[in-house]
Amino acid sequence: MSVDNKEKRIFSWGHERRFNAYSNYFRSLYGRRVQKVSIDAGFTCPNRDGTKGTGGCTYCNNDAFNPSYCQPEKSVTQQIEEGIRFHKWRYNEAESYLAYFQAYSNTYAPLDTLRELYEEALHYPGVLGLIIGTRPDCIDDEKLSYLRELSGRCYLAVEYGIESCYNKTLKRINRGHTFEEATATVEKTASYGINTGAHFILGLPGETREEMFNQVDLISALPLKTVKFHQLQIIKGTGMEKDFRDHPSDFELFTWEEYLSFFIRFLERLNPSIVVERFTGEAPPRFLTGPGWGKKRADQIVNLIEKRLEELDTWQGRLYFR
Ligand code: SF4
């Protein structure tokens, strides 16, 4: 639902951009730009160390998205310091930061270890809060209680990799959990009053375009604060690359034009109260195999999607129904 005034249309999320944008969400909270700084705190993952599985999810290669300053040999403080320097050089704008525990499963350790790492990040000047990326099966009541307490004194969000709403897909990509397990964790986390995020990949093998699209209603029904979407990219050396080579007809990889049309439809149906952090993924070209989209940066892609929304005079949630 939107409200017209003479100059511009203000949407239900409080600004004129045609989607509920992550950057605007933080501006509305803090009145300024807030930059995420990634951290690799040296965690592993139960889907790699044998607890849940070995080999990990078939698409996974953390090196493909870990910024160069993130190395687990460095302390959390050093990574934040180098990350801030890196972002200052690139954007020279932000003065407030969120420490993003990104690599692997960042709640997969005893609570005392987590507490020490998170508190170290929060002590860094300018760090306003934490974003913690993890798996839906790596959290429990004890950790959630601590995170609830933390979220009383800083910004805090837990982001779960869910990837698909279909168990057949989760099995094929070796996630090691079901959609129902992921849903239960998201609901529980939100019930603790913690900002809850999720990550999904569009284009996974064995899913038709219609199945990919139909996920939007399931995602819209989750108590999510934020969401990230990625198109499937085939990363060299992963199990997904082998699957792609062995069963190419099971893959409906998007061309850029196809993704643009698909994503606009998807966005029109997405719950307008969910803040959208990403439309696409951007692994560095040296990691990629299979068809790509040329040299389009994430910011260019956002501009193109916003331009298309404008041309079609549509917006996130225009066709959303409860
Ligand atoms: S994607 Fe996440 S859960 Fe899957 S293997 Fe990689 S680190 Fe583990």
Coordinates of C-alpha atoms and ligand atoms in Angstrom, one line a residue:
M1 CA 0.0 0.0 0.0
S2 CA 1.3 3.4 -0.8
V3 CA 0.4 7.0 -0.2
D4 CA 0.5 9.7 -2.8
N5 CA 1.5 13.2 -2.2
K6 CA 2.1 15.9 -4.9
E7 CA 5.9 15.4 -5.2
K8 CA 6.5 11.8 -4.5
R9 CA 4.9 8.6 -3.4
I10 CA 6.0 7.4 0.0
F11 CA 5.7 3.7 0.6
S12 CA 4.7 1.9 3.7
W13 CA 8.4 1.6 4.7
G14 CA 8.6 5.3 4.9
H15 CA 10.5 6.5 1.8
E16 CA 10.1 6.7 -1.9
R17 CA 12.3 3.9 -3.1
R18 CA 10.2 1.1 -4.5
F19 CA 11.4 -1.6 -2.2
N20 CA 12.1 -1.8 1.5
A21 CA 15.8 -1.2 1.3
Y22 CA 18.4 -2.2 3.8
S23 CA 20.5 0.9 3.6
N24 CA 17.4 3.1 4.2
Y25 CA 16.4 0.9 7.1
F26 CA 19.6 1.7 8.9
R27 CA 19.4 5.4 8.0
S28 CA 16.0 5.4 9.6
L29 CA 17.4 3.8 12.7
Y30 CA 20.5 5.8 13.1
G31 CA 20.1 8.8 10.8
R32 CA 23.3 8.0 8.9
R33 CA 25.0 5.4 6.7
V34 CA 26.0 2.3 8.5
Q35 CA 28.6 0.0 7.0
K36 CA 29.0 -3.7 7.6
V37 CA 32.5 -5.0 8.3
S38 CA 33.0 -8.7 7.8
I39 CA 34.8 -10.9 10.2
D40 CA 36.1 -14.5 9.9
A41 CA 36.4 -15.5 13.5
G42 CA 37.7 -19.0 12.8
F43 CA 34.4 -20.9 13.2
T44 CA 33.8 -24.1 11.3
C45 CA 30.4 -25.7 10.5
P46 CA 28.7 -28.9 11.6
N47 CA 28.0 -29.7 7.9
R48 CA 31.8 -29.9 7.4
D49 CA 33.3 -31.3 10.6
G50 CA 31.2 -34.5 10.5
T51 CA 28.6 -33.5 13.2
K52 CA 25.9 -33.1 10.6
G53 CA 27.8 -34.0 7.5
T54 CA 31.1 -33.7 5.7
G55 CA 31.9 -31.8 2.5
G56 CA 29.4 -29.0 3.3
C57 CA 26.7 -27.6 1.1
T58 CA 27.4 -28.3 -2.5
Y59 CA 27.6 -24.6 -3.5
C60 CA 29.8 -23.5 -0.6
N61 CA 33.1 -21.9 -0.9
N62 CA 33.6 -19.2 1.7
D63 CA 36.6 -17.8 -0.1
A64 CA 34.3 -16.7 -2.8
F65 CA 32.7 -14.0 -0.7
N66 CA 35.2 -13.4 2.2
P67 CA 36.8 -10.0 1.8
S68 CA 40.6 -10.1 1.7
Y69 CA 41.0 -8.5 5.1
C70 CA 39.1 -11.4 6.7
Q71 CA 41.5 -14.0 8.0
P72 CA 40.9 -16.1 11.0
E73 CA 44.5 -15.8 12.2
K74 CA 43.9 -12.1 12.8
S75 CA 42.0 -11.0 15.9
V76 CA 38.4 -9.7 15.7
T77 CA 39.8 -6.2 16.5
Q78 CA 42.4 -6.3 13.7
Q79 CA 39.9 -7.4 11.1
I80 CA 37.5 -4.6 12.1
E81 CA 40.3 -2.1 11.9
E82 CA 41.4 -3.3 8.5
G83 CA 37.8 -3.6 7.3
I84 CA 37.1 0.0 8.3
R85 CA 40.2 1.2 6.5
F86 CA 39.2 -0.8 3.4
H87 CA 35.7 0.7 3.4
K88 CA 36.9 4.2 4.1
W89 CA 39.2 4.0 1.1
R90 CA 36.3 2.8 -1.1
Y91 CA 33.4 4.9 0.2
N92 CA 34.9 7.4 2.6
E93 CA 31.4 8.0 4.1
A94 CA 30.4 5.7 7.0
E95 CA 31.4 6.4 10.5
S96 CA 29.2 3.8 12.1
Y97 CA 29.7 0.1 11.6
L98 CA 28.1 -3.3 12.2
A99 CA 30.4 -6.2 12.8
Y100 CA 29.3 -9.0 10.5
F101 CA 30.3 -12.4 11.7
Q102 CA 30.1 -13.9 8.2
A103 CA 32.3 -16.9 7.5
Y104 CA 30.9 -20.4 8.3
S105 CA 28.6 -20.9 11.3
N106 CA 29.1 -18.1 13.7
T107 CA 27.1 -19.5 16.7
Y108 CA 28.9 -22.9 16.4
A109 CA 30.9 -22.7 19.7
P110 CA 30.3 -22.7 23.4
L111 CA 28.6 -19.6 24.7
D112 CA 31.7 -18.4 26.6
T113 CA 33.7 -18.4 23.3
L114 CA 30.9 -16.5 21.5
R115 CA 30.5 -14.0 24.2
E116 CA 34.2 -13.2 24.1
L117 CA 34.3 -12.7 20.3
Y118 CA 31.1 -10.7 20.1
E119 CA 32.1 -8.5 23.1
E120 CA 35.5 -7.8 21.5
A121 CA 33.7 -6.6 18.3
L122 CA 31.3 -4.4 20.3
H123 CA 34.2 -2.7 22.1
Y124 CA 35.6 -1.3 18.9
P125 CA 34.8 2.4 18.6
G126 CA 32.0 3.1 16.0
V127 CA 30.7 -0.5 16.1
L128 CA 26.9 -0.1 16.7
G129 CA 26.0 -3.8 16.7
L130 CA 26.4 -7.3 15.3
I131 CA 25.1 -9.3 12.4
I132 CA 25.6 -13.0 13.0
G133 CA 25.4 -15.4 10.1
T134 CA 24.7 -19.1 11.0
R135 CA 22.8 -22.3 10.3
P136 CA 19.3 -23.0 11.7
D137 CA 20.6 -26.0 13.6
C138 CA 23.4 -24.1 15.4
I139 CA 21.4 -22.2 18.0
D140 CA 19.7 -23.1 21.3
D141 CA 17.8 -21.4 24.1
E142 CA 20.9 -20.5 26.1
K143 CA 22.5 -18.7 23.1
L144 CA 19.2 -17.0 22.2
S145 CA 18.8 -15.8 25.8
Y146 CA 22.2 -14.2 25.7
L147 CA 21.5 -12.7 22.2
R148 CA 18.3 -11.2 23.5
E149 CA 20.2 -9.6 26.3
L150 CA 22.8 -8.3 23.9
S151 CA 20.1 -6.9 21.6
G152 CA 18.9 -4.8 24.5
R153 CA 22.2 -2.8 24.3
C154 CA 23.1 -2.8 20.6
Y155 CA 21.7 -3.6 17.2
L156 CA 21.7 -7.3 16.8
A157 CA 20.5 -9.6 14.0
V158 CA 20.9 -13.3 13.4
E159 CA 20.9 -14.4 9.8
Y160 CA 20.1 -17.9 8.9
G161 CA 21.0 -19.7 5.6
I162 CA 17.8 -21.4 4.5
E163 CA 18.4 -21.3 0.7
S164 CA 15.3 -23.1 -0.4
C165 CA 11.8 -23.9 0.8
Y166 CA 11.9 -27.4 -0.7
N167 CA 13.2 -30.3 1.2
K168 CA 14.1 -32.1 -2.1
T169 CA 16.4 -29.2 -2.9
L170 CA 17.9 -29.0 0.6
K171 CA 18.7 -32.7 0.4
R172 CA 20.2 -32.3 -3.0
I173 CA 22.5 -29.5 -2.0
N174 CA 23.4 -31.3 1.2
R175 CA 22.2 -28.6 3.6
G176 CA 21.7 -31.1 6.4
H177 CA 18.4 -29.6 7.7
T178 CA 14.8 -29.4 6.5
F179 CA 12.7 -26.3 5.7
E180 CA 10.5 -27.1 8.7
E181 CA 13.6 -27.1 11.0
A182 CA 14.6 -23.7 9.5
T183 CA 11.1 -22.3 10.0
A184 CA 11.0 -23.4 13.6
T185 CA 14.3 -21.7 14.3
V186 CA 13.3 -18.5 12.6
E187 CA 10.0 -18.4 14.6
K188 CA 11.8 -19.2 17.8
T189 CA 14.5 -16.5 17.2
A190 CA 11.9 -13.9 16.4
S191 CA 9.9 -14.9 19.5
Y192 CA 12.9 -13.9 21.6
G193 CA 12.6 -10.4 20.1
I194 CA 15.8 -10.8 18.0
N195 CA 16.0 -9.3 14.5
T196 CA 15.9 -12.4 12.3
G197 CA 17.2 -12.6 8.8
A198 CA 17.3 -15.3 6.1
H199 CA 19.2 -16.1 2.9
F200 CA 17.8 -17.8 -0.1
I201 CA 19.3 -18.9 -3.5
L202 CA 17.1 -18.7 -6.6
G203 CA 17.9 -21.1 -9.4
L204 CA 18.9 -24.2 -7.4
P205 CA 18.9 -27.5 -9.3
G206 CA 15.7 -29.6 -9.7
E207 CA 13.5 -26.5 -9.1
T208 CA 11.2 -25.2 -11.9
R209 CA 10.8 -21.5 -12.3
E210 CA 7.3 -21.8 -10.9
E211 CA 8.6 -23.6 -7.8
M212 CA 11.2 -20.9 -7.4
F213 CA 8.5 -18.3 -7.6
N214 CA 6.1 -20.0 -5.3
Q215 CA 8.6 -19.8 -2.4
V216 CA 7.7 -16.1 -2.1
D217 CA 4.5 -16.8 -0.2
L218 CA 6.3 -19.1 2.3
I219 CA 9.1 -16.5 2.8
S220 CA 6.5 -13.7 3.2
A221 CA 4.8 -15.7 6.0
L222 CA 8.0 -16.0 8.1
P223 CA 8.6 -13.5 10.9
L224 CA 11.7 -12.0 9.1
K225 CA 13.1 -8.6 9.6
T226 CA 15.6 -8.9 6.6
V227 CA 16.2 -11.2 3.7
K228 CA 18.9 -11.7 1.1
F229 CA 18.5 -13.3 -2.3
H230 CA 21.1 -14.6 -4.6
Q231 CA 20.9 -16.0 -8.1
L232 CA 22.7 -19.4 -8.2
Q233 CA 26.3 -19.0 -9.3
I234 CA 28.4 -22.0 -10.0
I235 CA 31.6 -21.8 -8.0
K236 CA 34.6 -23.6 -9.3
G237 CA 35.7 -26.7 -7.4
T238 CA 32.4 -27.2 -5.5
G239 CA 30.0 -30.2 -5.5
M240 CA 27.6 -27.9 -7.4
E241 CA 30.0 -27.6 -10.3
K242 CA 30.1 -31.4 -10.5
D243 CA 26.3 -31.6 -10.3
F244 CA 26.1 -29.0 -13.1
R245 CA 28.5 -30.9 -15.3
D246 CA 26.7 -34.2 -14.7
H247 CA 23.1 -33.0 -14.9
P248 CA 23.0 -29.8 -16.8
S249 CA 19.3 -30.2 -17.7
D250 CA 18.4 -30.0 -14.0
F251 CA 19.6 -26.4 -13.9
E252 CA 17.6 -23.4 -14.9
L253 CA 20.2 -20.8 -14.5
F254 CA 19.0 -17.3 -15.1
T255 CA 20.3 -14.9 -17.7
W256 CA 20.3 -11.4 -16.5
E257 CA 17.2 -10.4 -18.4
E258 CA 15.3 -13.5 -17.1
Y259 CA 16.3 -12.7 -13.6
L260 CA 15.3 -9.1 -13.8
S261 CA 11.7 -10.1 -15.0
F262 CA 11.5 -12.9 -12.5
F263 CA 12.7 -10.8 -9.6
I264 CA 10.4 -8.0 -10.2
R265 CA 7.4 -10.4 -10.1
F266 CA 8.9 -12.0 -6.9
L267 CA 9.3 -8.6 -5.3
E268 CA 5.8 -7.5 -6.1
R269 CA 4.6 -10.5 -4.1
L270 CA 7.0 -10.2 -1.2
N271 CA 5.8 -9.1 2.2
P272 CA 6.5 -5.3 2.2
S273 CA 7.5 -5.4 5.9
I274 CA 10.6 -7.5 5.2
V275 CA 13.7 -5.4 4.5
V276 CA 15.5 -6.6 1.4
E277 CA 19.3 -6.5 1.8
R278 CA 20.3 -8.1 -1.5
F279 CA 18.8 -9.0 -4.8
T280 CA 21.7 -10.8 -6.2
G281 CA 25.1 -12.4 -5.4
E282 CA 28.4 -11.3 -6.8
A283 CA 31.2 -13.8 -6.4
P284 CA 34.4 -12.6 -8.0
P285 CA 34.7 -13.8 -11.7
R286 CA 37.8 -15.9 -10.9
F287 CA 35.7 -18.2 -8.8
L288 CA 32.9 -18.7 -11.3
T289 CA 32.2 -21.3 -13.9
G290 CA 29.1 -21.6 -16.1
P291 CA 27.3 -18.7 -17.8
G292 CA 27.6 -15.3 -16.0
W293 CA 26.1 -11.9 -16.3
G294 CA 29.1 -10.0 -17.5
K295 CA 30.6 -7.2 -15.5
K296 CA 27.6 -6.0 -13.5
R297 CA 28.3 -4.7 -10.0
A298 CA 25.7 -5.1 -7.2
D299 CA 25.0 -1.4 -7.1
Q300 CA 24.4 -1.3 -10.9
I301 CA 22.0 -4.2 -10.5
V302 CA 20.1 -2.4 -7.8
N303 CA 19.8 0.6 -10.1
L304 CA 18.6 -1.5 -12.9
I305 CA 16.0 -3.2 -10.8
E306 CA 14.8 0.1 -9.3
K307 CA 14.6 1.6 -12.9
R308 CA 12.5 -1.4 -14.0
L309 CA 10.2 -1.0 -11.0
E310 CA 9.8 2.6 -11.9
E311 CA 9.0 1.9 -15.6
L312 CA 6.4 -0.7 -14.6
D313 CA 5.1 1.6 -11.8
T314 CA 5.2 -1.3 -9.4
W315 CA 6.8 -2.0 -6.0
Q316 CA 7.6 -4.5 -3.3
G317 CA 4.4 -6.1 -2.0
R318 CA 2.1 -4.6 -4.6
L319 CA 0.6 -8.0 -5.0
Y320 CA 1.3 -9.4 -1.6
F321 CA -1.5 -11.0 0.2
R322 CA -1.6 -12.3 3.7
Ligands
SF4_1 S1 27.2 -22.9 3.3 FE1 27.3 -22.5 5.5 S2 26.3 -24.3 6.4 FE2 26.8 -24.9 4.3 S3 28.9 -25.8 4.4 FE3 29.2 -23.7 4.0 S4 29.5 -22.8 6.0 FE4 28.5 -24.8 6.3

